[in-house]
PDB file of C-alpha atoms in Angstrom:
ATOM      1  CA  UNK A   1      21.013  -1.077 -29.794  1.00  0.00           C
ATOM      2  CA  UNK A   2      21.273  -4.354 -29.275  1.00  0.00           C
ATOM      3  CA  UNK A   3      19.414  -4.872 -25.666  1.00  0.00           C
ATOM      4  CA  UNK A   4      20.061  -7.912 -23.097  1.00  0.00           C
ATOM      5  CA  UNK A   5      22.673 -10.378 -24.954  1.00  0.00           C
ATOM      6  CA  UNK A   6      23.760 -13.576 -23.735  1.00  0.00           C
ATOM      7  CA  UNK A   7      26.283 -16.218 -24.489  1.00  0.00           C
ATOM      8  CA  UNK A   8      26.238 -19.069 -25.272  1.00  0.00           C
ATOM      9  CA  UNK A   9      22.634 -19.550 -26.681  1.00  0.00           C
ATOM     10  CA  UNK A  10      23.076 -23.113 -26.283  1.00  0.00           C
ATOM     11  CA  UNK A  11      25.748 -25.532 -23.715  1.00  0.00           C
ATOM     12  CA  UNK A  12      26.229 -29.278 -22.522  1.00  0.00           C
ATOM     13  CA  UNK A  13      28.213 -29.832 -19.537  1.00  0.00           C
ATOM     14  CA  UNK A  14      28.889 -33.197 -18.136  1.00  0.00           C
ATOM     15  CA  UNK A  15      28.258 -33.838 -14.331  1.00  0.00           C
ATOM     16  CA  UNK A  16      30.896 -31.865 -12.339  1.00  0.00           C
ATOM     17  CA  UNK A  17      32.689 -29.541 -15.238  1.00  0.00           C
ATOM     18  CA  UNK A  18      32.306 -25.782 -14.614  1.00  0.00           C
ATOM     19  CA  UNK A  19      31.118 -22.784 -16.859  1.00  0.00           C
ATOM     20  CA  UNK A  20      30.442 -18.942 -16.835  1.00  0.00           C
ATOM     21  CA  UNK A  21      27.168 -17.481 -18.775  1.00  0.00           C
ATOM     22  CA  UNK A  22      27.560 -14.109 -19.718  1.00  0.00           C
ATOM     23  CA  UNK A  23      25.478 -11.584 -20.076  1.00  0.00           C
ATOM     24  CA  UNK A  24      25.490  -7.771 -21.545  1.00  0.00           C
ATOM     25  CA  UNK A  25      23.014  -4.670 -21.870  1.00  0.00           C
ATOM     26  CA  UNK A  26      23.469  -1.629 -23.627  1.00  0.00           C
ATOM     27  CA  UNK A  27      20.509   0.491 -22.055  1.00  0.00           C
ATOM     28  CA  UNK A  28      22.785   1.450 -19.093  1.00  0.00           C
ATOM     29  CA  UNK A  29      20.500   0.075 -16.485  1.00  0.00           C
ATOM     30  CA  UNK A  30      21.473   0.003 -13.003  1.00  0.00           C
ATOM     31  CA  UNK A  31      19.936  -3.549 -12.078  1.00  0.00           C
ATOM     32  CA  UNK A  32      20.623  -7.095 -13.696  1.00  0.00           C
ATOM     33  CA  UNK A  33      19.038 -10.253 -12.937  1.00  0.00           C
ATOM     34  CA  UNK A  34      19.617 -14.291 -13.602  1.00  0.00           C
ATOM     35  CA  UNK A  35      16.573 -16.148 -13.945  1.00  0.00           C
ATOM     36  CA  UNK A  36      16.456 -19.660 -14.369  1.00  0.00           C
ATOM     37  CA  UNK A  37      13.163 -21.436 -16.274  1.00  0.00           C
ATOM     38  CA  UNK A  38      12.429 -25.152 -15.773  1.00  0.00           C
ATOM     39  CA  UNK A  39      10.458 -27.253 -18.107  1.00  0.00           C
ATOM     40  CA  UNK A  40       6.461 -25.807 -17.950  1.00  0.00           C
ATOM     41  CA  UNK A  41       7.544 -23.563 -15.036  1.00  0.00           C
ATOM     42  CA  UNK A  42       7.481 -20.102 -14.767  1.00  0.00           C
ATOM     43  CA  UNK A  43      11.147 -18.375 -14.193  1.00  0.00           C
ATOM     44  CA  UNK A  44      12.714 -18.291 -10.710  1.00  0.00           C
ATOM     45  CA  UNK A  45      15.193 -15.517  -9.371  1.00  0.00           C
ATOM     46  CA  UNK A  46      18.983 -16.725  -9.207  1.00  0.00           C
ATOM     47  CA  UNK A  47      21.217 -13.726  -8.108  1.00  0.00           C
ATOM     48  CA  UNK A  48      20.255 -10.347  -8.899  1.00  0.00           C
ATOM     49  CA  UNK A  49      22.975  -6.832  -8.672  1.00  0.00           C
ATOM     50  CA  UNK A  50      20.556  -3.300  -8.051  1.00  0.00           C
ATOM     51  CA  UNK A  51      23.566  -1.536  -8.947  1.00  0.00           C
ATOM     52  CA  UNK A  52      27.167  -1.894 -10.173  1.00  0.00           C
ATOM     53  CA  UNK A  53      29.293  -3.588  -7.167  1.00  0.00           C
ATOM     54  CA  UNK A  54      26.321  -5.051  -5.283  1.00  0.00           C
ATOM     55  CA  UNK A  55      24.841  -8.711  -5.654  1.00  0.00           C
ATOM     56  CA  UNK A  56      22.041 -10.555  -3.565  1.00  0.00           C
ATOM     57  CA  UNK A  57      21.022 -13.831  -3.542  1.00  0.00           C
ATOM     58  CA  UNK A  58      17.638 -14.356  -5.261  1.00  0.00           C
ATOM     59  CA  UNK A  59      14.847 -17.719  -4.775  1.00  0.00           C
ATOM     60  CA  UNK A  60      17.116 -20.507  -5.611  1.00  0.00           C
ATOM     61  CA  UNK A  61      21.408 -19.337  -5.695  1.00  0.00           C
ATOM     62  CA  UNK A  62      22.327 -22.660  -4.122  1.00  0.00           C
ATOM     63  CA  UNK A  63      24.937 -24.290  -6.552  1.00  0.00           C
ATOM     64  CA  UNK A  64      25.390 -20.643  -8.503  1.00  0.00           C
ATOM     65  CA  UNK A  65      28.049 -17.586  -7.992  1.00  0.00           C
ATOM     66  CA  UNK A  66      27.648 -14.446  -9.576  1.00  0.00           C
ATOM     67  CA  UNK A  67      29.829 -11.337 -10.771  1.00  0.00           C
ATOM     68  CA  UNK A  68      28.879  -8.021 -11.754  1.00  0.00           C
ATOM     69  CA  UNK A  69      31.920  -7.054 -14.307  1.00  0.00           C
ATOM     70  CA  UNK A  70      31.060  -4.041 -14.705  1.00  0.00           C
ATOM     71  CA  UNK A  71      28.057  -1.776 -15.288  1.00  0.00           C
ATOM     72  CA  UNK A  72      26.952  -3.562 -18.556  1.00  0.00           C
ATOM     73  CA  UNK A  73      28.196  -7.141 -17.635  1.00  0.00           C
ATOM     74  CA  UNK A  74      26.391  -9.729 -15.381  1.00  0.00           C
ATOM     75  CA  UNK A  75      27.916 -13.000 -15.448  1.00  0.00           C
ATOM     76  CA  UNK A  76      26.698 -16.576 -13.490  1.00  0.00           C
ATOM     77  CA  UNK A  77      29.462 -19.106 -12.850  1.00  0.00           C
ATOM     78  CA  UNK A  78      28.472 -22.436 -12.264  1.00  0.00           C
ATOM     79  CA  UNK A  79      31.729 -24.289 -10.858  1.00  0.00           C
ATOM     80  CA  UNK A  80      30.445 -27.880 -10.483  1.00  0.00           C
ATOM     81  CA  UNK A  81      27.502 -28.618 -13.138  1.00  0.00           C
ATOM     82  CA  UNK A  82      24.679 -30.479 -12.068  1.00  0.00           C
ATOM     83  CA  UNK A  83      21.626 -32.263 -13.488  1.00  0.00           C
ATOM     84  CA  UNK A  84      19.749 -30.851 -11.370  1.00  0.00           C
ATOM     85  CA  UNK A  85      20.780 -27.293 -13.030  1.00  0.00           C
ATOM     86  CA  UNK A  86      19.704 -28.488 -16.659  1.00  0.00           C
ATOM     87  CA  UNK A  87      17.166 -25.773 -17.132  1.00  0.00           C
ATOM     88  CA  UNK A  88      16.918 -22.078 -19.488  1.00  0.00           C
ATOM     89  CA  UNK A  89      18.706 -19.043 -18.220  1.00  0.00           C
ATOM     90  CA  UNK A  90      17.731 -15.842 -18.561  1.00  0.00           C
ATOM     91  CA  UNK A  91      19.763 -12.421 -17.788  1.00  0.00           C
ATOM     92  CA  UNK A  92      17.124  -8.966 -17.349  1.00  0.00           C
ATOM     93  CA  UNK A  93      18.381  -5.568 -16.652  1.00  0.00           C
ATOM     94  CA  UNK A  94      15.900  -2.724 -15.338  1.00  0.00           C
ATOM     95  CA  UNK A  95      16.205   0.574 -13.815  1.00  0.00           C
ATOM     96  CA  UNK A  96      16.337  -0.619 -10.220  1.00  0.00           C
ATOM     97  CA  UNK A  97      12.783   1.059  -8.548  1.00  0.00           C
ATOM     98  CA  UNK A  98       9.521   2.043  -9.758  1.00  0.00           C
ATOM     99  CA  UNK A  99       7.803   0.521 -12.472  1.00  0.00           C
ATOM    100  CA  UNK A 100      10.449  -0.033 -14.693  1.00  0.00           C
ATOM    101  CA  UNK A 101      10.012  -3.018 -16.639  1.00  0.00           C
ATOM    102  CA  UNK A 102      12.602  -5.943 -16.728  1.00  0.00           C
ATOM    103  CA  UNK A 103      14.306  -6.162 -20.403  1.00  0.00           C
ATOM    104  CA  UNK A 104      15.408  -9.759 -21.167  1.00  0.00           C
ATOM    105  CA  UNK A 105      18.222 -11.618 -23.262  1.00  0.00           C
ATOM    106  CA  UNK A 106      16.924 -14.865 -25.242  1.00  0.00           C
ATOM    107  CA  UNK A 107      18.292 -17.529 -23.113  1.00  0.00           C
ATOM    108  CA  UNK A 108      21.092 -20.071 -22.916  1.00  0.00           C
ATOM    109  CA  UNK A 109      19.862 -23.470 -22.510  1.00  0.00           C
ATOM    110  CA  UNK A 110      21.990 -25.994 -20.501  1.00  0.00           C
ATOM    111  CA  UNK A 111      21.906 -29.464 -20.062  1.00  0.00           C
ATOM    112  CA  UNK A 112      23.761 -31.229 -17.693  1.00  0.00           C
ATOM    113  CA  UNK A 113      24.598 -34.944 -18.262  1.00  0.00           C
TER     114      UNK A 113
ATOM    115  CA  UNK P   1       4.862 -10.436  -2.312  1.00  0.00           C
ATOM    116  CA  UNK P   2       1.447 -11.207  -2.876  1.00  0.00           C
ATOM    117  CA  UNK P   3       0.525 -14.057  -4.696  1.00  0.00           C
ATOM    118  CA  UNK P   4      -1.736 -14.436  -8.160  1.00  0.00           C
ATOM    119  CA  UNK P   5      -3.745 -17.119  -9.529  1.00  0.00           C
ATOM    120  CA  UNK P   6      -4.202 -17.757 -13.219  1.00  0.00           C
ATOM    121  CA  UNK P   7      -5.927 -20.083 -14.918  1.00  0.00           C
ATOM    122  CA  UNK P   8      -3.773 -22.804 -16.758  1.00  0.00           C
ATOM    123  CA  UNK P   9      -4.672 -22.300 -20.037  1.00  0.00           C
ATOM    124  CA  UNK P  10      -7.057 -20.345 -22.469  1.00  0.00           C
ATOM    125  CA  UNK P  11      -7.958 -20.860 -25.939  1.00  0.00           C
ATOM    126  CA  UNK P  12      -9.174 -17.573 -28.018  1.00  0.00           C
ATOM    127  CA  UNK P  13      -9.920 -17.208 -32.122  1.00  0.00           C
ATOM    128  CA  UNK P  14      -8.109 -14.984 -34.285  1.00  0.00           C
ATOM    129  CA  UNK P  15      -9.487 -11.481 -34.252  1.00  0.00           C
ATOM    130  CA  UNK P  16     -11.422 -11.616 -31.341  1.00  0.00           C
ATOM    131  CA  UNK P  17     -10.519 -10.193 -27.642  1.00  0.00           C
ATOM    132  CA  UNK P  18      -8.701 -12.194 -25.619  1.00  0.00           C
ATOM    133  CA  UNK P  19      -9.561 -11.562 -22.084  1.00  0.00           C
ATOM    134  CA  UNK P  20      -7.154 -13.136 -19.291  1.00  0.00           C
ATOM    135  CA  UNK P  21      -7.925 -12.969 -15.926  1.00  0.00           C
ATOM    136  CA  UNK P  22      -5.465 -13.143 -12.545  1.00  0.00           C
ATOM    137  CA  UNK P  23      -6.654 -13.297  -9.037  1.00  0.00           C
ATOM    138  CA  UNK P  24      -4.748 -11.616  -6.141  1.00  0.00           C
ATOM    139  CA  UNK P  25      -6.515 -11.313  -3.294  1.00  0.00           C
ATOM    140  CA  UNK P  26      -4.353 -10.748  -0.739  1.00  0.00           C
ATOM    141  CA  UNK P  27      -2.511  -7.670  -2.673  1.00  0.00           C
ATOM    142  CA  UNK P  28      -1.734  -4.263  -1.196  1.00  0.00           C
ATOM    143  CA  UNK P  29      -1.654  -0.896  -1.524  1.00  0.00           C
ATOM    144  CA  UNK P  30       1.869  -0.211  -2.747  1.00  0.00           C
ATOM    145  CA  UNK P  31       1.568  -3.219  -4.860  1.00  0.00           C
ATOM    146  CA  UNK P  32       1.334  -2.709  -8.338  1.00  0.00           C
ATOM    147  CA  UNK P  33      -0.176  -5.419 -10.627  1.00  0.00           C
ATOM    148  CA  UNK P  34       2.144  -6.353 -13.876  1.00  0.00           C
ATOM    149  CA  UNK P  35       1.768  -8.382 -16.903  1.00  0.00           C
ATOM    150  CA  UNK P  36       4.252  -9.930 -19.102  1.00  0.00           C
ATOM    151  CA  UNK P  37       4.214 -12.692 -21.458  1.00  0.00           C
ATOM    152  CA  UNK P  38       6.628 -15.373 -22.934  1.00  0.00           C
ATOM    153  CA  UNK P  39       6.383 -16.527 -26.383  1.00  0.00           C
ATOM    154  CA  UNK P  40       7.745 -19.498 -27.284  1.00  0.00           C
ATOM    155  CA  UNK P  41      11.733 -20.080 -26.186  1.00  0.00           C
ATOM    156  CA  UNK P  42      11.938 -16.541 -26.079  1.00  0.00           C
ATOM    157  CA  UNK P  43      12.517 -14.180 -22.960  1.00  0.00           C
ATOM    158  CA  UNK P  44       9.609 -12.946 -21.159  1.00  0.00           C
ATOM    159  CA  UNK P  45       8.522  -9.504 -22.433  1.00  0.00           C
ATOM    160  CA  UNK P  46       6.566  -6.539 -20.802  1.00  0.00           C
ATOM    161  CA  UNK P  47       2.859  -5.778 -21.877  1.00  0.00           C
ATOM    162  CA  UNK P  48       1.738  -3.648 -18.896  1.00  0.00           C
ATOM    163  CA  UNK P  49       1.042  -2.767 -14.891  1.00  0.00           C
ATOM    164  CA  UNK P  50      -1.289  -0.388 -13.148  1.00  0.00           C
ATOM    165  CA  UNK P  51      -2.143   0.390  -9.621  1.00  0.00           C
ATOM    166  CA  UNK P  52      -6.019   0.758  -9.336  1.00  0.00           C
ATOM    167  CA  UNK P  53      -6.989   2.537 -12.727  1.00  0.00           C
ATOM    168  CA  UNK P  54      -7.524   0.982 -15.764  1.00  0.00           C
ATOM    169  CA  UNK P  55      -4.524   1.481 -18.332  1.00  0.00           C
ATOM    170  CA  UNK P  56      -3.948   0.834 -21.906  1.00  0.00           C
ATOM    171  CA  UNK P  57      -0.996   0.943 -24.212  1.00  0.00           C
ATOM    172  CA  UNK P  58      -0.936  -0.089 -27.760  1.00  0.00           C
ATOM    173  CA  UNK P  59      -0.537  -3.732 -26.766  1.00  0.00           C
ATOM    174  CA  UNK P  60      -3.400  -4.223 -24.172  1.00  0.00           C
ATOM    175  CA  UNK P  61      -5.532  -3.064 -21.887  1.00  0.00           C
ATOM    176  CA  UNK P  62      -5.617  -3.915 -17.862  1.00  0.00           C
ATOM    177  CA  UNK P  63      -8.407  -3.455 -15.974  1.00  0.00           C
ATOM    178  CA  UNK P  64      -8.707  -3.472 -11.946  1.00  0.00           C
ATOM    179  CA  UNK P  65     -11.528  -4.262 -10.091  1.00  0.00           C
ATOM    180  CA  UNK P  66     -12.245  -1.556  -7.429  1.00  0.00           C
ATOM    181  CA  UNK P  67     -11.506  -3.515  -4.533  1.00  0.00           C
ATOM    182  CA  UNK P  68      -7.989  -4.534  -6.309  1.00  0.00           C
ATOM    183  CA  UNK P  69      -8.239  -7.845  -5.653  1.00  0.00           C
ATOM    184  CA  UNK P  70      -8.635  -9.117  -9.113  1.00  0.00           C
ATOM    185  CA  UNK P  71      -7.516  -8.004 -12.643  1.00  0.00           C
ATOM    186  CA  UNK P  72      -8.092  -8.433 -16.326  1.00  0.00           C
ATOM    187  CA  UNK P  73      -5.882  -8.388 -19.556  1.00  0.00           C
ATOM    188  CA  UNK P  74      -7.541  -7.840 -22.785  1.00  0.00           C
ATOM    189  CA  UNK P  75      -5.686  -7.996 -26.027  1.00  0.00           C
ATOM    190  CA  UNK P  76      -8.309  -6.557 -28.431  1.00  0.00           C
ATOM    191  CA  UNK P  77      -8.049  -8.013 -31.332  1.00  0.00           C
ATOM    192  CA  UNK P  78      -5.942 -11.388 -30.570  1.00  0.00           C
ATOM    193  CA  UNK P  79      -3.433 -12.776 -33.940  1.00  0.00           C
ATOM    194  CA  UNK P  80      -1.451 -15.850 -33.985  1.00  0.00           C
ATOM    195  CA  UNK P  81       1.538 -13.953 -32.588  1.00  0.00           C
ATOM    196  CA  UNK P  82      -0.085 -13.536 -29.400  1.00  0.00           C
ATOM    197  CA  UNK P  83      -0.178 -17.383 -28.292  1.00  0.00           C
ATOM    198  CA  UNK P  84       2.400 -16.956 -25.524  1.00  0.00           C
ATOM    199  CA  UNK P  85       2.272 -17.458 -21.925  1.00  0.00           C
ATOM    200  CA  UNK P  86       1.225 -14.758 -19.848  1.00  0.00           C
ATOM    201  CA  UNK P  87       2.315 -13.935 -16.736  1.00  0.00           C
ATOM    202  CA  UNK P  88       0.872 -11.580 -13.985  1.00  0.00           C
ATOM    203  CA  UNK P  89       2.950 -10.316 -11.325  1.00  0.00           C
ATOM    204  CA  UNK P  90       1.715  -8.168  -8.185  1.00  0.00           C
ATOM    205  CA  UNK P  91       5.081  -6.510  -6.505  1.00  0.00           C
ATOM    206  CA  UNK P  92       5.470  -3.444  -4.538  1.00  0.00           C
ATOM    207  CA  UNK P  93       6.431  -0.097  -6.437  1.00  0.00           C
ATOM    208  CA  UNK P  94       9.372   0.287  -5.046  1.00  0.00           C
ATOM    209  CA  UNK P  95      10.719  -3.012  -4.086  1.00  0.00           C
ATOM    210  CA  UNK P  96      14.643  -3.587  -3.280  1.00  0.00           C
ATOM    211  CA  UNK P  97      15.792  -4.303  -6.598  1.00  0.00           C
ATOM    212  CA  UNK P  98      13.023  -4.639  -8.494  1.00  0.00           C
ATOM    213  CA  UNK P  99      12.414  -8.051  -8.426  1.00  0.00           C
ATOM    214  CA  UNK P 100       9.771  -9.946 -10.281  1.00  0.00           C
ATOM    215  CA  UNK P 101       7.801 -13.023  -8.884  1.00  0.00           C
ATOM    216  CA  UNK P 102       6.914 -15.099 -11.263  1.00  0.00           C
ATOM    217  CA  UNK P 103       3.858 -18.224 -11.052  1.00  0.00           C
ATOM    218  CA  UNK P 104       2.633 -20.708 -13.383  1.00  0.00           C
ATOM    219  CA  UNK P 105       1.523 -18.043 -16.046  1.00  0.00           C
ATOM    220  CA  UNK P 106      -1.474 -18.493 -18.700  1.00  0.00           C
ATOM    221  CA  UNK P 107      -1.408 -20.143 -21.672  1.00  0.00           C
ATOM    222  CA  UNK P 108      -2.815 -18.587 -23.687  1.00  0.00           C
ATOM    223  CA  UNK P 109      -3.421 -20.486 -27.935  1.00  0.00           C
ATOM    224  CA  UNK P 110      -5.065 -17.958 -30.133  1.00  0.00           C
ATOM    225  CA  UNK P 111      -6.584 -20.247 -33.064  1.00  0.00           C
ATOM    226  CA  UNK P 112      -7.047 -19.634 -36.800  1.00  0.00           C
TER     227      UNK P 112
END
């Protein structure tokens, strides 16, 4: 039972150039999430999906697109890298109401040159 | 959702309780108060939540003032593996998608 994963743990991208971040979960929750954590700040909402087929924009999607693969797959595309998007991301899955806590993957930290 | 204030940081020595406090005045009635933390590089990780009672797992305790308008974690018996950052978070029980707010967090260094 392996939880949240996420891939890569660790990417540079120069100024323009385009990448996907994936993410998995093998608790067969409903709900995934994309945070993204800047430098002594706490984490702000991307894109989130409440259930397979559905996606929403979160606090800050400008710059992001998002696909939900499949029920265990979350992924965040970011077509034209900025430095401005050098920062940690993190993927969460939940159960999508209550007070189900958030599970989440150990990060994939960009930079952007 | 309603918003919390934490203080910055907080230093505590090994063994002893570490007691964090979080403001949030303005909550509600459907709004539940959560804590998480973040240790170092790591993902942020649930410790707790409670409406108005007092609850305690076998990571911490949260207690709620009566009017609801402040809380406090208490980690009984703090060790090195509890410096972290820790977060509280006051959402609705049933909000669309079960979003989480997060602030600036606590820091919280337990010392030798």
């Amino acid at each position: 039972n392996a939880g949240v994963t996420q891939t890569p743990k660790f990417q540079v991208l120069k100024t323009g150039q385009s990448m996907t971040l994936q993410c998995a979960q093998d608790m067969n929750h409903n709900s995934m999430y994309w945070y993204r954590q800047d430098p002594g700040m706490g984490l702000r909402l991307i894109y989130y999906s409440a259930s397979e087929g559905t996606t929403d924009k979160g606090e800050v999607p400008n710059g992001y697109n998002v696909s939900r693969l499949n029920k265990r797959e979350f992924s965040l595309r970011l077509e034209s890298a900025a430095p401005s998007q050098t920062s940690v991301y993190f993927c969460a899955s939940s159960e999508p109401s209550g007070y189900n806590e958030q599970f989440f993957g150990p990060g994939t930290r960009l930079t952007v040159l | 959702d309603a918003k919390t204030t934490q203080p910055t940081s907080m230093d505590c020595a090994e063994g002893r309780a570490a007691n964090l406090p979080c403001n949030h005045s303005t909550i509600s009635g459907n709004e539940y108060v959560y804590w998480y933390r973040q240790i170092h590089s790591q993902g942020p990780q649930y410790i707790i939540h409670g409406l108005k009672n007092n609850e305690t797992n076998e990571m911490a305790s949260l207690i709620i003032t009566e009017d609801r308008k402040s809380s406090t974690l208490i980690l009984p018996h703090a060790t090195l593996r509890d410096t972290a950052v820790y977060y509280c978070i006051v959402r609705p029980y049933n909000n669309a998608g079960n979003m989480l707010t997060f602030g600036g967090g606590t820091r919280l260094m337990v010392k030798p």
